[in-house]
Tab-separated table of C-alpha atoms in Angstrom:
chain	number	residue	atom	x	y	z
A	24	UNK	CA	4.577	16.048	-1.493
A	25	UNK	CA	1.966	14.028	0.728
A	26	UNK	CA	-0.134	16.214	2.184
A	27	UNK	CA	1.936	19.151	3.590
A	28	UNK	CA	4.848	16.430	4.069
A	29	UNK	CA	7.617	16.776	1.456
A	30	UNK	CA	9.318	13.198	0.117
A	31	UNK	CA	12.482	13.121	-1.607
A	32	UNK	CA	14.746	15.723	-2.808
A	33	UNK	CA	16.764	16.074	0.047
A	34	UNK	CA	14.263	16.369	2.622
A	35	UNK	CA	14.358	14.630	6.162
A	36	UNK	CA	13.182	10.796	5.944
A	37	UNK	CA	10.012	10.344	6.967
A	38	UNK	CA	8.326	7.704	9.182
A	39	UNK	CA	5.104	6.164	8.349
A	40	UNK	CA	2.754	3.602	10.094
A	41	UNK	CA	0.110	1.284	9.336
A	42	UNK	CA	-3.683	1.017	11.581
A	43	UNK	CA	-4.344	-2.236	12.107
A	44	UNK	CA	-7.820	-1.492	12.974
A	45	UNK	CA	-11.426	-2.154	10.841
A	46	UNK	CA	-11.373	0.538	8.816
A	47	UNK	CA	-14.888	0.586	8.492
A	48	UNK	CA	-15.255	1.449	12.000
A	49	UNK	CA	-14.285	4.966	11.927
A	50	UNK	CA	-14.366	5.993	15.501
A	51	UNK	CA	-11.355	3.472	16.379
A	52	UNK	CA	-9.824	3.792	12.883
A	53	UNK	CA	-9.239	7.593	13.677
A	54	UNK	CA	-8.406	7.031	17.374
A	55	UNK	CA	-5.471	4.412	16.174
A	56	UNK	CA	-4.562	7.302	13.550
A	57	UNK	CA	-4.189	9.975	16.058
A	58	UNK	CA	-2.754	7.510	18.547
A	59	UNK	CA	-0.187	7.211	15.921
A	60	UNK	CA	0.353	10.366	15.126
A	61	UNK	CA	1.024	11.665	18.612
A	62	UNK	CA	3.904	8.700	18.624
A	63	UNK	CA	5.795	10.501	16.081
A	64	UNK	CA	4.238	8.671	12.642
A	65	UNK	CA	4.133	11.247	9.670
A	66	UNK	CA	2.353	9.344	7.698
A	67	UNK	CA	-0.315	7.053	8.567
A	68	UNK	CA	-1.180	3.765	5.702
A	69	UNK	CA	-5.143	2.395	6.634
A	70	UNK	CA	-6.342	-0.790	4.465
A	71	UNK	CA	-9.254	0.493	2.166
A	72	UNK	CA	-10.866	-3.011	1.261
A	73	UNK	CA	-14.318	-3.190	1.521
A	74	UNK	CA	-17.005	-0.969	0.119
A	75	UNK	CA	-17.913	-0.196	4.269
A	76	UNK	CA	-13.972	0.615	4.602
A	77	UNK	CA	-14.155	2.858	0.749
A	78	UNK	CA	-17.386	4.820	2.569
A	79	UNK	CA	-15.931	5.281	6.500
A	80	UNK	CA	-12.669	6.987	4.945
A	81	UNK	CA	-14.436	10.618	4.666
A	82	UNK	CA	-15.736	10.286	8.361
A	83	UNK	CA	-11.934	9.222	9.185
A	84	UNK	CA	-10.720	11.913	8.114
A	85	UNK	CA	-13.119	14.469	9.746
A	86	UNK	CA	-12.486	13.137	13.146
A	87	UNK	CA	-8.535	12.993	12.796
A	88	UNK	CA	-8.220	16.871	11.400
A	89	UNK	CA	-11.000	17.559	14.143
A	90	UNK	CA	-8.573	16.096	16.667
A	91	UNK	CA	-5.791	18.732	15.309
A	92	UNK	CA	-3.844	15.605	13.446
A	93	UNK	CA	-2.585	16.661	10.049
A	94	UNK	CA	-0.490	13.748	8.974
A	95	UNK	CA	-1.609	12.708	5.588
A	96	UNK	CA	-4.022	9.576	5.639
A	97	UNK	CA	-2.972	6.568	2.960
A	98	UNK	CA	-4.980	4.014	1.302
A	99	UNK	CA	-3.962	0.931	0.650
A	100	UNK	CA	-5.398	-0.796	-2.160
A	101	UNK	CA	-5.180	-4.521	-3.117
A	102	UNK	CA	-7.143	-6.470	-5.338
A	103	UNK	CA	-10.158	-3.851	-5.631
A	104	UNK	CA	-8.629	-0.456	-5.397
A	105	UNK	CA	-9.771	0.161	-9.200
A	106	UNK	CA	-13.464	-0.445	-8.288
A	107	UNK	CA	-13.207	1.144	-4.962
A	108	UNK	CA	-11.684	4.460	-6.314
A	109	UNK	CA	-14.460	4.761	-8.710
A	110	UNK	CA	-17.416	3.790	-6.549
A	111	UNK	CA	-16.448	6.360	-3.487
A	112	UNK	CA	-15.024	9.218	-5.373
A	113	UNK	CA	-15.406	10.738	-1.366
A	114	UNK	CA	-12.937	8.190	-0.580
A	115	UNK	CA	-10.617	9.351	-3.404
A	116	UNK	CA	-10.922	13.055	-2.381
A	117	UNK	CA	-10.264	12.325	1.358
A	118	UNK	CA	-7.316	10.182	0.908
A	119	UNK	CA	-3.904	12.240	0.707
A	120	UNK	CA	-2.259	9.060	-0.679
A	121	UNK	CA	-2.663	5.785	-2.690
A	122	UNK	CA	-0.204	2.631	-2.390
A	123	UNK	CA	-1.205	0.507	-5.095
A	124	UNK	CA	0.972	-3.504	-5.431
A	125	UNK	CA	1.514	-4.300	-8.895
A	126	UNK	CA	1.295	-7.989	-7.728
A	127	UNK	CA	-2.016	-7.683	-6.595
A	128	UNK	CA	-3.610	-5.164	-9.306
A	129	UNK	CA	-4.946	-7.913	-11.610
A	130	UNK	CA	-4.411	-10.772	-13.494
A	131	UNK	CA	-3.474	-11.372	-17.311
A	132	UNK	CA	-4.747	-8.569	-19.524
A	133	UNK	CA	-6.572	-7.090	-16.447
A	134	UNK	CA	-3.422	-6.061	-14.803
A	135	UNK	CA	-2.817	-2.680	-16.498
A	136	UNK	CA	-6.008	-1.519	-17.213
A	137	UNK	CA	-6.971	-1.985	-13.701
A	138	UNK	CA	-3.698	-0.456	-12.532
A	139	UNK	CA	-3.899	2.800	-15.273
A	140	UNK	CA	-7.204	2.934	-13.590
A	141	UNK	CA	-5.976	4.001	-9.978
A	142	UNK	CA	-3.502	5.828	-11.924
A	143	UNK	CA	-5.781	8.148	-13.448
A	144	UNK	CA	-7.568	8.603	-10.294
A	145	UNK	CA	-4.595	10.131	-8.786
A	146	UNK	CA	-4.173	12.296	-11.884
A	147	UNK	CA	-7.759	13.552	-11.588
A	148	UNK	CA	-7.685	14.597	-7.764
A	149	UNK	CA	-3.652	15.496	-7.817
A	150	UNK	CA	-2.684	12.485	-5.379
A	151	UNK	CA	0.528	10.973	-5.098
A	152	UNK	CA	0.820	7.425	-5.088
A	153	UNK	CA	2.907	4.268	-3.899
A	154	UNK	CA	3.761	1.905	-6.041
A	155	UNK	CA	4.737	-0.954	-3.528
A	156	UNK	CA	5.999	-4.087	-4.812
A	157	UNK	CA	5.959	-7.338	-2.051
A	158	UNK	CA	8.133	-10.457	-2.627
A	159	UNK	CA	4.904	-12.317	-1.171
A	160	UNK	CA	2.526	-10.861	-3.583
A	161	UNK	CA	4.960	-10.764	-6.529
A	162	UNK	CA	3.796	-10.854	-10.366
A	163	UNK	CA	4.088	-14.775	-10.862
A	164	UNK	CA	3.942	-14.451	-14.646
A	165	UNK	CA	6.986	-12.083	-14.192
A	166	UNK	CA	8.811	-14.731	-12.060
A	167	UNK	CA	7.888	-17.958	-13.901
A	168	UNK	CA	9.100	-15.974	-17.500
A	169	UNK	CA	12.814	-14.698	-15.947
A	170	UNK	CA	13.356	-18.404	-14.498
A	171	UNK	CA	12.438	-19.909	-17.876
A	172	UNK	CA	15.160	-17.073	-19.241
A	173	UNK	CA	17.409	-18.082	-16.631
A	174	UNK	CA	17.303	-21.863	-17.810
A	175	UNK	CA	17.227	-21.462	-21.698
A	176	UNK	CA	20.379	-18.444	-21.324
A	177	UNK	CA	22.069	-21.184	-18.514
A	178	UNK	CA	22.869	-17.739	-16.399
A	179	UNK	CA	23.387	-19.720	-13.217
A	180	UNK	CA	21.164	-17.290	-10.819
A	181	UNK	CA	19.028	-18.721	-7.736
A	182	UNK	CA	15.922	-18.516	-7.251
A	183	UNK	CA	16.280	-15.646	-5.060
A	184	UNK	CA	18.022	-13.641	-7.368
A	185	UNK	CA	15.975	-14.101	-9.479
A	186	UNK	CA	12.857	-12.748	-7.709
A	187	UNK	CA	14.984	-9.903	-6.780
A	188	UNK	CA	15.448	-8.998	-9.979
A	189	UNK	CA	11.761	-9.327	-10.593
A	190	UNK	CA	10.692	-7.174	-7.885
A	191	UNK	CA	13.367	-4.338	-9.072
A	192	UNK	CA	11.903	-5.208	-12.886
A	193	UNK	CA	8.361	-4.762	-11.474
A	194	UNK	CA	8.587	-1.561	-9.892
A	195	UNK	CA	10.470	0.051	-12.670
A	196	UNK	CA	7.900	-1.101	-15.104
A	197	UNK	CA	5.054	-0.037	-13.034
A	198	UNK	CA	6.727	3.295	-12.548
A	199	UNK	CA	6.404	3.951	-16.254
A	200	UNK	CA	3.546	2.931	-16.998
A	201	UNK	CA	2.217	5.337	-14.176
A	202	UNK	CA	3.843	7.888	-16.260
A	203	UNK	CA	2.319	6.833	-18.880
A	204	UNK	CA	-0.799	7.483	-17.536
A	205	UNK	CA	-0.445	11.214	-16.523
A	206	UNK	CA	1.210	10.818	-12.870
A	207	UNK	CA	4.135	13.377	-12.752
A	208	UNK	CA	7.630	11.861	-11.134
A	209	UNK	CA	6.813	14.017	-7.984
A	210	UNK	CA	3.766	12.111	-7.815
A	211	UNK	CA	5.383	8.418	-7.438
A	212	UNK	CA	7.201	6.804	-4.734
A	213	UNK	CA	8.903	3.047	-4.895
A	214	UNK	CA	8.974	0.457	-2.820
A	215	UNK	CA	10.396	-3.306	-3.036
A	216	UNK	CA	9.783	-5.379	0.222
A	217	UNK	CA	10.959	-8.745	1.488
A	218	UNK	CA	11.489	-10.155	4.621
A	219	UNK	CA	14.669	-11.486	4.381
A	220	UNK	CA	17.430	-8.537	5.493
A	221	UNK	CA	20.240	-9.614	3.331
A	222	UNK	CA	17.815	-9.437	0.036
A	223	UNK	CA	16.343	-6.385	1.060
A	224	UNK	CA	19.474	-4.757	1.035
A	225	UNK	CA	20.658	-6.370	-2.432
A	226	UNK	CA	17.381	-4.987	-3.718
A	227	UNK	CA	17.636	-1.821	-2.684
A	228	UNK	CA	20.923	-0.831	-3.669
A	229	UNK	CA	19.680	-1.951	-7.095
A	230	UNK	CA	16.779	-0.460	-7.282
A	231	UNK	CA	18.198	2.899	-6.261
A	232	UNK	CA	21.012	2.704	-9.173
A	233	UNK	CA	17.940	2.755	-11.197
A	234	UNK	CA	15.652	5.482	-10.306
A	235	UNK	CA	15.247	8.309	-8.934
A	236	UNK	CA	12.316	8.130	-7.368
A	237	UNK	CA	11.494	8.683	-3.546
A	238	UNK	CA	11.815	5.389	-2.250
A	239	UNK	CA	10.206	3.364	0.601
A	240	UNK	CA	12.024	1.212	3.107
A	241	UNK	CA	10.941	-1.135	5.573
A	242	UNK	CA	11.419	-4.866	6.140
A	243	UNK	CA	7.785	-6.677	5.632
A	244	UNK	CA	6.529	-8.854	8.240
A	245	UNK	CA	9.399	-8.310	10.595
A	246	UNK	CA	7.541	-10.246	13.529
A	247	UNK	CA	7.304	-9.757	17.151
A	248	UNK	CA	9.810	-7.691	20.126
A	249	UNK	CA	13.391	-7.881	19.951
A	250	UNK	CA	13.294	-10.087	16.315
A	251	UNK	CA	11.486	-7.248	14.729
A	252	UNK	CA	13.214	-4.261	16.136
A	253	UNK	CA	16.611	-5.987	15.829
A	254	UNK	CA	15.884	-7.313	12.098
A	255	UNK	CA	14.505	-4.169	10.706
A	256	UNK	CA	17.190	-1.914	12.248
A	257	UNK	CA	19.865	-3.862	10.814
A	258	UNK	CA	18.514	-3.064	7.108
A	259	UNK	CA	17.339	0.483	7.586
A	260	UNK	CA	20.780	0.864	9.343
A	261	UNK	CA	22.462	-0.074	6.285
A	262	UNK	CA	20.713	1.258	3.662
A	263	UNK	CA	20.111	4.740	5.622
A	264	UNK	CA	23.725	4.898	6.021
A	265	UNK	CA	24.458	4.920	2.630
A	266	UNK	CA	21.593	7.659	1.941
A	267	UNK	CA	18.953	5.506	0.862
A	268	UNK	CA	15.957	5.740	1.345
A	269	UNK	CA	13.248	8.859	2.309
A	270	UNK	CA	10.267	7.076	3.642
A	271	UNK	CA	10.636	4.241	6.131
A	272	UNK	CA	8.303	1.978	7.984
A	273	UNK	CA	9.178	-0.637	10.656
A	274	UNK	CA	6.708	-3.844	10.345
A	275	UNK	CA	6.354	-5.015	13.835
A	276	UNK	CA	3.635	-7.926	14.995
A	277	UNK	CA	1.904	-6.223	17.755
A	278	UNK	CA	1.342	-8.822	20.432
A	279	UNK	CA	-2.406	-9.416	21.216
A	280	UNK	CA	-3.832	-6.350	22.913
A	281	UNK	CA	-0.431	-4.548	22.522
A	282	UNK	CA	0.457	-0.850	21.454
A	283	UNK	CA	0.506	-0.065	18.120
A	284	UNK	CA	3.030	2.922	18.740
A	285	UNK	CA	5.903	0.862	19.305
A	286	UNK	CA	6.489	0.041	15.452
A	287	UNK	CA	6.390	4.087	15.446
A	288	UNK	CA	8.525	4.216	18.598
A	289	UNK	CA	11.308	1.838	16.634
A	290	UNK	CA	11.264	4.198	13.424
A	291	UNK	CA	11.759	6.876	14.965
A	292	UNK	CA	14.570	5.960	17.782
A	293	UNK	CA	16.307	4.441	14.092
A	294	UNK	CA	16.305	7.444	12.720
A	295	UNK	CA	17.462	9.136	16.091
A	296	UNK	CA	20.652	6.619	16.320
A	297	UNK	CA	21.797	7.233	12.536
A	298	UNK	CA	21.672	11.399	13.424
A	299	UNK	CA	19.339	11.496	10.876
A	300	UNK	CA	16.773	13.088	12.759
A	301	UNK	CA	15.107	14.340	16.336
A	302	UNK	CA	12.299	13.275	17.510
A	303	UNK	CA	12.323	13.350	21.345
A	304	UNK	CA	14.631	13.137	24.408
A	305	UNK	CA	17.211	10.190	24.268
A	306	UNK	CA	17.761	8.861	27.417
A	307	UNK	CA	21.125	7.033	28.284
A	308	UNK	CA	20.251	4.336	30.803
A	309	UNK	CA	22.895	1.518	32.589
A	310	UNK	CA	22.704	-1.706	31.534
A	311	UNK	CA	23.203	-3.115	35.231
A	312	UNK	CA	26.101	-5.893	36.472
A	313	UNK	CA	27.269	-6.980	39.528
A	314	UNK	CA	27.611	-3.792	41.188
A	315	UNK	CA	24.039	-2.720	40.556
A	316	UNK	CA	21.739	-5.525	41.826
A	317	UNK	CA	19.183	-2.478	42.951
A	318	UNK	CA	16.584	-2.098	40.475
A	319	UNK	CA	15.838	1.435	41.226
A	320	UNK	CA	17.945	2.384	38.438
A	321	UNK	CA	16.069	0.530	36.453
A	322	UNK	CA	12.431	1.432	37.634
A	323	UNK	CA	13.882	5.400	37.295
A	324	UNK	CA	14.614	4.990	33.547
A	325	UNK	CA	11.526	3.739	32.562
A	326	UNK	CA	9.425	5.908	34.365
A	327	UNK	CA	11.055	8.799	32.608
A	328	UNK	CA	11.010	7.108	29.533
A	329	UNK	CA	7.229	6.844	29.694
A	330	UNK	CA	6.839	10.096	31.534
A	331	UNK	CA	8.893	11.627	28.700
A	332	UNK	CA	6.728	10.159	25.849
A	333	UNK	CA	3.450	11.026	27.961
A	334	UNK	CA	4.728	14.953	27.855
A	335	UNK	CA	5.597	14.931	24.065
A	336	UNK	CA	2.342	16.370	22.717
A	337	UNK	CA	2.052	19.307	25.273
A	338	UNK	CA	5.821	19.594	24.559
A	339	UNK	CA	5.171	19.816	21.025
A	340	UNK	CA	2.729	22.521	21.232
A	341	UNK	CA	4.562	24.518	24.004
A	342	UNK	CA	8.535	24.464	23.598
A	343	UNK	CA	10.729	24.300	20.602
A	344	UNK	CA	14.005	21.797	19.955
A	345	UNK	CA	13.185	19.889	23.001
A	346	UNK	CA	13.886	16.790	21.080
A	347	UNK	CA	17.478	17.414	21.227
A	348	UNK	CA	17.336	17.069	24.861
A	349	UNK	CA	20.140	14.168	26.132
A	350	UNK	CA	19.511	12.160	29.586
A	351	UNK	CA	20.962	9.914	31.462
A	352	UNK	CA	20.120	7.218	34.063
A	353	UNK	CA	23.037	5.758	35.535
A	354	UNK	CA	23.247	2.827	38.380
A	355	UNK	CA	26.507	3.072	39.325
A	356	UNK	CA	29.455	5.364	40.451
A	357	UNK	CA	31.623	3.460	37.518
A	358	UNK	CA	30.547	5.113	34.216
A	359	UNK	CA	27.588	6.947	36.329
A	360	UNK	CA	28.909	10.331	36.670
A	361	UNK	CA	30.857	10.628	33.337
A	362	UNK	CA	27.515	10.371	31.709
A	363	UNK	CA	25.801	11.565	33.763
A	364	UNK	CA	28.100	14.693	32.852
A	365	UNK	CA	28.040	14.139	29.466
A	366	UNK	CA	24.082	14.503	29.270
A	367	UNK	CA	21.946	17.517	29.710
A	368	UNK	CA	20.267	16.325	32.755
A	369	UNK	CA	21.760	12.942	34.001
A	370	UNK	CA	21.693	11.167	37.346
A	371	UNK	CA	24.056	8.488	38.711
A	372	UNK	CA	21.982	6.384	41.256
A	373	UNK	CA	24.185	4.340	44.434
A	374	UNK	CA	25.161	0.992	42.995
A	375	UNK	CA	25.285	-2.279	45.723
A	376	UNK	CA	27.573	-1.148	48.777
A	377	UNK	CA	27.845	2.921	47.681
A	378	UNK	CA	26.253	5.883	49.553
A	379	UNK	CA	22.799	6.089	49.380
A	380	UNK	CA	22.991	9.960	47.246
A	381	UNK	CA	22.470	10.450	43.967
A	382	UNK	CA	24.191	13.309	42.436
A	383	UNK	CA	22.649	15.448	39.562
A	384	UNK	CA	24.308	16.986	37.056
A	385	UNK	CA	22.824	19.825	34.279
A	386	UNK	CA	24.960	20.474	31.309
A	387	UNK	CA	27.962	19.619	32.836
A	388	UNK	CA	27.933	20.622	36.103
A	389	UNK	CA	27.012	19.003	39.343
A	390	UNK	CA	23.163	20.796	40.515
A	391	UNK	CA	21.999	18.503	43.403
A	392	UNK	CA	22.090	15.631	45.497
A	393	UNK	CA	19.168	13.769	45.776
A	394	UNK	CA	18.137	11.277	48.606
A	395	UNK	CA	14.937	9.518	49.744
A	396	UNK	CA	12.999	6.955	48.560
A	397	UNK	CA	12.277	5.148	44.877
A	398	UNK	CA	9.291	7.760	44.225
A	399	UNK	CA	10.422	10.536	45.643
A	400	UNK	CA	13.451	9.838	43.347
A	401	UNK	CA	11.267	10.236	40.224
A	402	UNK	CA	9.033	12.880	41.567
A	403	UNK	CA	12.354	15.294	42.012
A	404	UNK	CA	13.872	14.122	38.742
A	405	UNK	CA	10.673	14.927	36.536
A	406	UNK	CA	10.481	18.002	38.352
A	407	UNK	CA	14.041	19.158	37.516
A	408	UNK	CA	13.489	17.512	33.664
A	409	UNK	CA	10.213	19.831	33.473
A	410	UNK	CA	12.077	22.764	34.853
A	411	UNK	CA	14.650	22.570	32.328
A	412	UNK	CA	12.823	22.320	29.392
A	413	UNK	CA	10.642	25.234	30.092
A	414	UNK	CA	13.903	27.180	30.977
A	415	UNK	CA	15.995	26.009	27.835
A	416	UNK	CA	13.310	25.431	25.238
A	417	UNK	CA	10.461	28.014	25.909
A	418	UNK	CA	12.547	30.789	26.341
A	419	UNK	CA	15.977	32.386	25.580
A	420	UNK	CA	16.841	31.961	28.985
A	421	UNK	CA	20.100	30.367	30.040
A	422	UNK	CA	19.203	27.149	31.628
A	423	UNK	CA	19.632	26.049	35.260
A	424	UNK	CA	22.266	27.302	36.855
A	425	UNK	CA	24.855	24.761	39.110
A	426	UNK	CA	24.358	24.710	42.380
């Protein structure tokens, strides 16, 4: 457990983001955490660095369960965590969560006496904790000591195998020593992160063989758009496939100014794809071609996309299984009506040349024809998407009837 969020052991996989904010400025550390929370994250990760960061984490906390957000608030600890845990035992008590990296715990004989420190911490205030190992940050003395073993044994592995193996080694060791220490196995979760898909993969499937353990997934430093999306769905894809896997984070670079959410946004539509989980609305939209050089089609799904995300917390509160909800935005009279059809609510808009109507269709069946212009367009189809869902979610009421 984290919080009132259960890890492992069969339950639903859980998404988790990071705030990229100054933690020691509450006010916008708790803003990003709500923010995030309203997106769909279930857990939310927040650097605790500084002393100022260590003493703002109470405060934090105040002003997100104020706000009516109860996803579970995680430190992350590198370097200093130790010292920090001990200094603000408020900090300690507020935080539902620690993610400690081996790599970064401590040098030389410092290394597990710092790390049995945040261990104990945990055991004293009953908090679960991350052990997250990071090919960037990985135990060198580890590394350099398996490559000398590699040489002397002549075992023929790369370099890259053999930090794989070290990061596998690494959280496996740390996991026992944090046994060692008092921490229960409900108390620990793995994970092993790279940045290269293919190793990330090879790692995992390891590392699960290995352990039981909850584990973590997500593809570190994934970069920006399309790269990151695309790179970190093509792991999580994989590895969720083959039911592994029970946490999951997705490590977009925001672009300067740009919405934190959409890492959250990608987790969760990852999830959606692999049936895995519901989280809100799917809408089918047309890709476009030749016969749909309008881009009303276009400007329709992404207004409901954003209209549909903009409802999701009064939805939330209000209606029940609305996330099921399938729609569909459709340019052309080609594949238009079919899913159109196919989709709860779905409309097929006039591709180039076609009548200027656009036929709705509820579960199934043909409802309405709708005409005018661009806005009046979306005005009419929000209308008929709100009408629905208080119909079919709210109540046990059949939902709109054909007409």
């Amino acid at each position: 457990m984290v919080g009132d969020i259960q890890v492992g052991g069969g339950a639903p996989v859980v998404v988790q983001s990071m705030t990229n904010t100054e933690t020691s400025e509450a006010k916008s550390t708790a803003g990003q955490i709500i923010a995030l929370a309203n997106a769909g994250s279930e857990l939310v990760r927040i650097t605790v660095n500084t002393d100022e960061a260590a003493a703002a984490v109470p405060e934090i906390r105040k002003r997100v369960r104020d706000a009516g957000i109860s996803a579970p608030i995680i430190g992350d600890f590198h370097f200093n965590g130790h010292k920090l845990l001990i200094d603000h035992p408020d900090c300690a008590v507020a935080l539902d969560k620690y993610r400690i990296n081996p790599g970064n715990v401590g040098r030389g004989s410092k290394r597990d006496i710092q790390f049995s420190t945040i261990c104990k911490v945990a055991v004293d205030h009953n908090k679960p904790v991350r052990i997250g190992v990071n090919v960037g940050s990985l135990n060198q003395e580890l590394v350099m000591r398996k490559m000398q073993e590699n040489t002397d044994r002549d075992l023929g592995l790369d370099s890259e195998d053999i930090i794989n193996e070290c990061m596998v080694i690494s959280a496996l060791q740390s996991t026992e020593l944090a046994l060692e220490n008092g921490l229960r196995q409900d108390q620990i979760i793995i994970s092993c992160k790279s940045s290269t898909p293919l190793h990330l993969i090879q790692v995992y499937r390891d590392l699960s063989s290995k352990t039981d353990q909850p584990l973590h997934l997500g593809l570190t430093e994934a970069g920006m758009g399309i790269k990151g999306v695309a790179w970190s769905a093509s792991v999580l894809g994989v590895l969720l496939s083959e039911g592994i896997g029970d946490t999951i984070r997705v490590s977009l670079t925001p672009r300067p100014g740009g919405d934190r959410c959409e890492e959250v946004y990608a987790a969760c539509e990852i999830l959606q794809s692999l049936g895995l989980r519901s989280f809100a609305p799917s809408i089918t939209a047309c890709p476009g071609c030749g016969r749909t050089t309008s881009t009303v089609f276009q400007e329709l799904a992404e207004q409901t996309q954003a209209y549909v995300r903009d409802k999701m917390p009064e939805w939330k509160l209000k209606y029940h299984g609305f996330e099921d909800l399938k729609l569909a935005v459709m340019g052309c009279v080609v594949n238009g009506p079919g899913e159109s059809k196919a989709a709860n609510i779905g409309i097929s808009l006039p591709g180039t040349g076609e009548s200027p109507s656009c036929p709705v269709y509820v579960d199934g069946q043909k409802y309405k024809t709708l005409t005018g212009t661009p806005d009046q367009l979306a005005n009419e189809f929000r209308q008929i998407i709100d009408e629905y869902v208080e119909t079919k979610y709210a109540h046990e009421e059949p939902a709109l009837a054909a007409k």
